[in-house]
Amino acid sequence: MNNFVSQPYEAMQFSLPEIVSALSYALDLTEAAEPGHALRTCLFGMAIAAEVGVPAAELVPLYYALLLKDVGCSSNAGRMCALIAGDDRVMKREVKLLDWTRPSFGAVRALYWHAMAGESGWKKTGRIIELGLARQKNNEIMIRLRCDRGAGIVQKLGLGDKAAEAVRSLDEHWDGSGYPERLRGEAIPLLGRILAVAQHLDVFGTEHGMSRAMEVLKERSGRWFDPALVRVAQSLNKRGKLKGVLDGEDHEKRVIDANPGPVQPMSEDEIDNVCEAFADVVDAKSSFTYTHSLGVTRVAQVITRELGFSAERSKLMYRAALLHDLGKLTVPNTILDKPSRLTSDEWAVVRSHVSHSEEILKRIPAFTELATIAGAHHERLDGSGYPRGLQGEDLNLDARVIALADVFGSLTETRPYRDDFGMEEVIRMVRKDAGSKLDGDCVDALLASVERHEPEQGIAWDADVEVDTEG
């Protein structure tokens, strides 16, 4: 095996507003939201908070709750897909524009168009009736999954009880018709009430314009929304204070500038914590990939250790492995969980996830190199990979490590269309592609560790760990 010496990796400075603002674009993918939804929601919410006079001690929790309000959304994607037998992302987008607390023509129409695609009208009608009868139960289950998961991730990020509480109460309604706890009036945390109004302003504003957003806000005042906050939003709108949020540009910079807390560099552990949290968001989208990012990361760690990577370079690879599949949030569960062969159009959607991952990660200046590595995890040495068809000398050692870790992980995971392969078969398949599709030295390094059976060094070889082998 060649004695590789990794390129030096310069540690760069990060701030939490910078990294969360950039990664919030990944959360927008989970519900097919207009890109920048979380950022605009944050700007709306902070404008309302300033007008209301939210105590200074609560501004930082509010700021991060606004950016991360959708961090639990992927956790109920599979259930949404199963309920409607259709595209979870499109339906989630529709739900935000509907009054889902009561039967409505709009809800029936959305279900008719998006549920049970390709089935007869009779079957669609039957499913709509079934969903209508179980509406309240399904709403509670879906929202509780999202809210509990989101609050848990916010706590894991160390953002405190106030931020977690706000995220968990996003879907509570002023009249007690919301979830998960059916809280009423001022029993709903103030920050959660602000999140609800701010989210509405962006969803309706981007889809139908601010005039319609304000009309619906007024219609739902006292039912969904705190009447006092509705009046504040109306006042801000009349004074032209909200128009710039939708019409303006460079939302990311504006959100970073709006950070109400001190700006200080993050520690290495804090950066890792954010990467791990967003890896959890990706893996939660499908039951078939629920440990994928962690599994790929463990495999990558084994390879880099065997190849003698420096501690700094190994850290870069750790984060690249965790975040390599961010773009998977744009893939509907109708595709991710499909038990049969994908169509060419479906494969095109799957392949697009790599570019989405790279684009999002490149929004963080200090992640530019990491983004390039993550964006090449489906490339192959012989040029048969995607999205660019890179080959040989175009792929540096870092990209080759992540590509192998992804393949190895995929083969040891169950998929909707197949069971996981046994370890002997995985080894045979990886060896077959060594030197042609996969880097031979990386394969040697990984299999040397496999053959020594080293669970104590950070990898459980019998655990689930994603990747298609299609190239």
Coordinates of C-alpha atoms in Angstrom, one line a residue, residues 334-335 337-347 351 416-418 470:
T334 CA -42.0 7.8 -2.8
I335 CA -38.5 7.4 -4.4
D337 CA -38.7 4.0 0.0
K338 CA -39.8 2.6 -3.4
P339 CA -39.7 -1.2 -3.2
S340 CA -39.2 -1.7 -6.9
R341 CA -36.8 -0.5 -9.6
L342 CA -36.6 3.3 -10.1
T343 CA -37.6 4.9 -13.4
S344 CA -35.1 7.0 -15.3
D345 CA -36.8 10.2 -14.1
E346 CA -36.7 8.9 -10.5
W347 CA -33.0 8.2 -10.9
R351 CA -28.7 11.9 -8.6
P416 CA -36.7 -1.2 0.2
Y417 CA -35.8 -3.3 -2.8
R418 CA -33.3 -5.7 -1.2
E470 CA -25.3 1.7 -9.5

